[in-house]
Short mmCIF file of C-alpha atoms in Angstrom, two decimals:
data_model
loop_
_atom_site.label_atom_id
_atom_site.label_comp_id
_atom_site.label_asym_id
_atom_site.label_seq_id
_atom_site.Cartn_x
_atom_site.Cartn_y
_atom_site.Cartn_z
CA UNK A 287 -26.42 24.19 -1.17
CA UNK A 288 -22.96 22.87 -1.93
CA UNK A 289 -20.63 23.19 1.06
CA UNK A 290 -17.35 23.06 -0.86
CA UNK A 291 -17.63 23.86 -4.53
CA UNK A 292 -14.88 23.91 -7.10
CA UNK A 293 -14.86 24.87 -10.74
CA UNK A 294 -14.44 23.67 -13.34
CA UNK A 295 -15.32 20.02 -12.87
CA UNK A 296 -13.38 19.01 -15.96
CA UNK A 297 -10.40 20.75 -17.51
CA UNK A 298 -8.60 19.60 -20.64
CA UNK A 299 -5.61 21.63 -21.73
CA UNK A 300 -2.39 21.40 -23.64
CA UNK A 301 1.08 21.08 -22.20
CA UNK A 302 2.68 24.38 -21.39
CA UNK A 303 -0.56 26.20 -20.72
CA UNK A 304 -1.45 27.99 -17.49
CA UNK A 305 -4.75 27.17 -15.80
CA UNK A 306 -6.64 27.90 -12.60
CA UNK A 307 -9.08 25.97 -10.47
CA UNK A 308 -11.39 27.86 -8.15
CA UNK A 309 -12.70 26.72 -4.77
CA UNK A 310 -15.24 28.23 -2.43
CA UNK A 311 -16.62 26.95 0.86
CA UNK A 312 -19.72 28.27 2.63
CA UNK A 313 -19.16 26.39 5.89
CA UNK A 314 -17.40 29.22 7.69
CA UNK A 315 -14.27 27.11 8.09
CA UNK A 316 -10.90 28.72 8.69
CA UNK A 317 -8.77 26.07 7.03
CA UNK A 318 -8.76 25.06 3.38
CA UNK A 319 -6.70 22.55 1.44
CA UNK A 320 -5.79 21.28 -1.97
CA UNK A 321 -5.34 17.56 -2.49
CA UNK A 322 -4.18 15.68 -5.58
CA UNK A 323 -5.55 12.26 -6.44
CA UNK A 324 -3.65 10.41 -9.13
CA UNK A 325 -4.80 7.67 -11.48
CA UNK A 326 -4.23 5.04 -8.80
CA UNK A 327 -6.50 7.01 -6.46
CA UNK A 328 -3.65 7.90 -4.11
CA UNK A 329 -4.68 11.02 -2.19
CA UNK A 330 -1.94 13.48 -1.23
CA UNK A 331 -2.21 16.86 0.43
CA UNK A 332 -0.62 19.70 -1.54
CA UNK A 333 -1.39 22.85 0.42
CA UNK A 334 -3.15 23.97 3.53
CA UNK A 335 -4.26 27.52 4.27
CA UNK A 336 -5.53 28.81 7.59
CA UNK A 337 -7.38 32.10 7.46
CA UNK A 338 -5.61 33.06 4.24
CA UNK A 339 -2.13 32.08 5.45
CA UNK A 340 -0.14 29.19 4.02
CA UNK A 341 0.34 26.47 6.62
CA UNK A 342 1.40 23.40 4.66
CA UNK A 343 3.26 23.16 1.38
CA UNK A 344 4.07 19.57 0.63
CA UNK A 345 6.97 19.35 -1.82
CA UNK A 346 4.86 20.66 -4.63
CA UNK A 347 6.59 22.15 -7.71
CA UNK A 348 6.55 25.92 -7.63
CA UNK A 349 4.52 25.84 -10.85
CA UNK A 350 1.62 25.32 -8.46
CA UNK A 351 0.61 28.43 -6.59
CA UNK A 352 -2.38 28.64 -4.28
CA UNK A 353 -4.05 31.96 -3.70
CA UNK A 354 -6.53 32.76 -0.96
CA UNK A 355 -8.28 36.11 -1.39
CA UNK A 356 -10.35 35.46 1.72
CA UNK A 357 -10.89 32.56 4.06
CA UNK A 358 -13.83 31.24 2.02
CA UNK A 359 -11.82 30.92 -1.18
CA UNK A 360 -8.68 29.03 -2.13
CA UNK A 361 -7.75 28.98 -5.79
CA UNK A 362 -5.04 26.90 -7.42
CA UNK A 363 -2.99 28.27 -10.28
CA UNK A 364 -0.83 25.95 -12.31
CA UNK A 365 1.77 27.29 -14.72
CA UNK A 366 3.47 25.47 -17.57
CA UNK A 367 1.30 22.41 -17.29
CA UNK A 368 2.95 19.02 -17.77
CA UNK A 369 1.53 15.62 -18.67
CA UNK A 370 2.22 14.40 -15.14
CA UNK A 371 -0.08 17.05 -13.73
CA UNK A 372 -3.06 15.09 -15.03
CA UNK A 373 -5.05 14.08 -11.96
CA UNK A 374 -8.13 14.90 -9.97
CA UNK A 375 -7.63 17.89 -7.70
CA UNK A 376 -9.78 18.20 -4.61
CA UNK A 377 -10.41 21.26 -2.54
CA UNK A 378 -11.38 20.67 1.09
CA UNK A 379 -12.03 22.64 4.25
CA UNK A 380 -12.24 22.05 7.97
CA UNK A 381 -12.87 24.14 11.07
CA UNK A 382 -9.80 25.10 13.11
CA UNK A 383 -8.50 21.95 14.76
CA UNK A 384 -11.42 20.14 13.21
CA UNK A 385 -11.42 16.41 12.88
CA UNK A 386 -13.20 16.17 9.56
CA UNK A 387 -12.22 17.50 6.17
CA UNK A 388 -15.09 18.36 3.85
CA UNK A 389 -14.18 17.73 0.23
CA UNK A 390 -15.42 19.27 -2.96
CA UNK A 391 -16.39 17.12 -5.92
CA UNK A 392 -13.03 17.43 -7.58
CA UNK A 393 -11.63 18.84 -10.81
CA UNK A 394 -10.39 16.31 -13.31
CA UNK A 395 -7.43 17.89 -15.06
CA UNK A 396 -6.20 16.29 -18.26
CA UNK A 397 -3.06 17.61 -19.88
CA UNK A 398 -2.58 16.55 -23.50
CA UNK B 126 8.27 6.70 3.84
CA UNK B 127 4.64 5.75 3.90
CA UNK B 128 3.22 6.39 7.34
CA UNK B 129 -0.14 4.70 6.83
CA UNK B 130 -0.28 1.40 4.99
CA UNK B 131 -3.65 0.14 3.81
CA UNK B 132 -4.67 -3.27 2.53
CA UNK B 133 -6.04 -4.82 0.46
CA UNK B 134 -5.86 -2.61 -2.60
CA UNK B 135 -9.12 -4.08 -3.86
CA UNK B 136 -11.81 -6.25 -2.34
CA UNK B 137 -14.77 -8.13 -3.77
CA UNK B 138 -17.48 -9.26 -1.40
CA UNK B 139 -20.87 -10.88 -1.91
CA UNK B 140 -23.96 -9.04 -0.77
CA UNK B 141 -24.56 -9.75 2.88
CA UNK B 142 -20.93 -10.59 3.57
CA UNK B 143 -18.41 -8.83 5.78
CA UNK B 144 -15.89 -6.46 4.25
CA UNK B 145 -12.66 -5.93 6.17
CA UNK B 146 -10.06 -3.30 5.35
CA UNK B 147 -6.87 -3.01 7.36
CA UNK B 148 -4.49 -0.16 8.08
CA UNK B 149 -1.20 0.03 9.91
CA UNK B 150 0.60 3.15 11.03
CA UNK B 151 4.11 3.92 12.16
CA UNK B 152 3.96 7.24 13.96
CA UNK B 153 2.87 6.71 17.57
CA UNK B 154 2.01 10.40 17.80
CA UNK B 155 -1.07 9.83 15.65
CA UNK B 156 -4.13 10.24 17.83
CA UNK B 157 -7.08 10.39 15.46
CA UNK B 158 -8.00 7.78 12.88
CA UNK B 159 -10.81 8.54 10.41
CA UNK B 160 -12.12 6.48 7.54
CA UNK B 161 -13.33 8.21 4.40
CA UNK B 162 -15.65 6.81 1.73
CA UNK B 163 -15.41 7.96 -1.87
CA UNK B 164 -17.92 7.21 -4.62
CA UNK B 165 -16.92 7.58 -8.28
CA UNK B 166 -16.94 11.20 -9.37
CA UNK B 167 -17.27 12.48 -5.82
CA UNK B 168 -14.94 13.72 -3.15
CA UNK B 169 -14.11 11.63 -0.07
CA UNK B 170 -16.54 11.94 2.83
CA UNK B 171 -16.00 11.05 6.46
CA UNK B 172 -17.56 7.69 7.31
CA UNK B 173 -16.45 6.93 10.86
CA UNK B 174 -13.52 7.81 13.10
CA UNK B 175 -11.86 6.62 16.29
CA UNK B 176 -9.43 7.88 18.90
CA UNK B 177 -6.83 5.56 20.48
CA UNK B 178 -8.45 5.57 23.91
CA UNK B 179 -11.09 3.11 22.70
CA UNK B 180 -10.64 -0.25 21.01
CA UNK B 181 -13.83 -0.27 18.98
CA UNK B 182 -16.42 2.10 17.60
CA UNK B 183 -19.60 1.10 15.86
CA UNK B 184 -21.97 3.13 13.75
CA UNK B 185 -24.69 1.10 12.11
CA UNK B 186 -23.10 -1.53 9.90
CA UNK B 187 -19.66 0.10 10.12
CA UNK B 188 -17.19 -0.75 12.89
CA UNK B 189 -13.64 0.40 13.53
CA UNK B 190 -11.41 -1.93 15.52
CA UNK B 191 -8.28 -0.36 16.96
CA UNK B 192 -5.18 -2.12 18.30
CA UNK B 193 -2.86 0.47 19.81
CA UNK B 194 -0.05 -1.94 20.70
CA UNK B 195 0.05 -3.34 17.18
CA UNK B 196 -0.44 0.11 15.63
CA UNK B 197 -3.23 -1.24 13.49
CA UNK B 198 -6.85 -0.38 12.87
CA UNK B 199 -9.47 -1.84 10.61
CA UNK B 200 -12.86 -1.11 9.13
CA UNK B 201 -15.50 -3.81 9.18
CA UNK B 202 -18.63 -3.46 7.05
CA UNK B 203 -21.29 -5.89 8.15
CA UNK B 204 -24.05 -7.08 5.82
CA UNK B 205 -22.27 -5.43 2.88
CA UNK B 206 -24.58 -3.97 0.25
CA UNK B 207 -24.00 -3.07 -3.42
CA UNK B 208 -24.44 0.56 -2.38
CA UNK B 209 -21.31 0.22 -0.25
CA UNK B 210 -19.24 -0.22 -3.41
CA UNK B 211 -16.76 2.64 -3.21
CA UNK B 212 -13.16 3.45 -2.43
CA UNK B 213 -12.31 3.57 1.26
CA UNK B 214 -9.40 5.50 2.73
CA UNK B 215 -8.03 5.22 6.20
CA UNK B 216 -6.20 8.20 7.59
CA UNK B 217 -4.30 9.31 10.66
CA UNK B 218 -3.57 12.69 12.17
CA UNK B 219 -1.87 14.32 15.14
CA UNK B 220 -3.18 16.83 17.59
CA UNK B 221 -6.66 15.61 18.32
CA UNK B 222 -7.83 16.14 14.82
CA UNK B 223 -6.23 18.63 12.52
CA UNK B 224 -8.03 17.16 9.57
CA UNK B 225 -5.78 18.89 7.11
CA UNK B 226 -2.70 17.21 8.47
CA UNK B 227 -4.16 13.77 7.93
CA UNK B 228 -1.99 11.19 6.26
CA UNK B 229 -4.07 8.99 4.01
CA UNK B 230 -3.68 5.32 3.17
CA UNK B 231 -3.59 4.37 -0.49
CA UNK B 232 -7.25 3.37 -0.62
CA UNK B 233 -9.22 0.15 -1.05
CA UNK B 234 -11.69 -0.29 -3.85
CA UNK B 235 -14.61 -2.32 -2.54
CA UNK B 236 -17.01 -4.05 -4.89
CA UNK B 237 -20.09 -5.68 -3.40
CA UNK B 238 -21.67 -8.14 -5.80
CA UNK B 239 -25.45 -8.58 -5.69
#
């Protein structure tokens, strides 16, 4: 049973397209996140949601829009994809005030 | 401004040796310092963590050393094994945890040669 699952695992798309990445966690956590890991493996938080409400938005272009239909799901929509958006995107979750973030396996996005 | 600086960027160690990864932080409000381990194709996973009220924490072959006055902490892997080959991230957060507000170091790629 996967605790934090995201789909798809790989995504190849052309510049200018719009795409979505889905994330679901079955841990009962209240807080979910999206992280971006670039080609140098630098890991940066993009968004944080607590119980469906946006908590953190780290200087991310507004082409990126997270959507949380319920506290178990946090999807990431990306409009007008650019080459620089190519990266691995990780979904994660943690309990409220929790000390550990549980990461999904990542979605490798390649924009061509 | 990078709040958590990690070194080295890459590390090669012989099997059985000691691997040491260092991190330095700037914000004295940080009060929780986890280390994450990431294998290729996987997400990071918590390895070990420490709070600033202790100077050392050990779990099996993994030890965190913490120097509050120097604002530095390090991960020591004793008896390093090829299976330890991974990328290691230090992190720091405020508020007794708040995992999602962790600031990550840039990562260290560890290779343990057999």
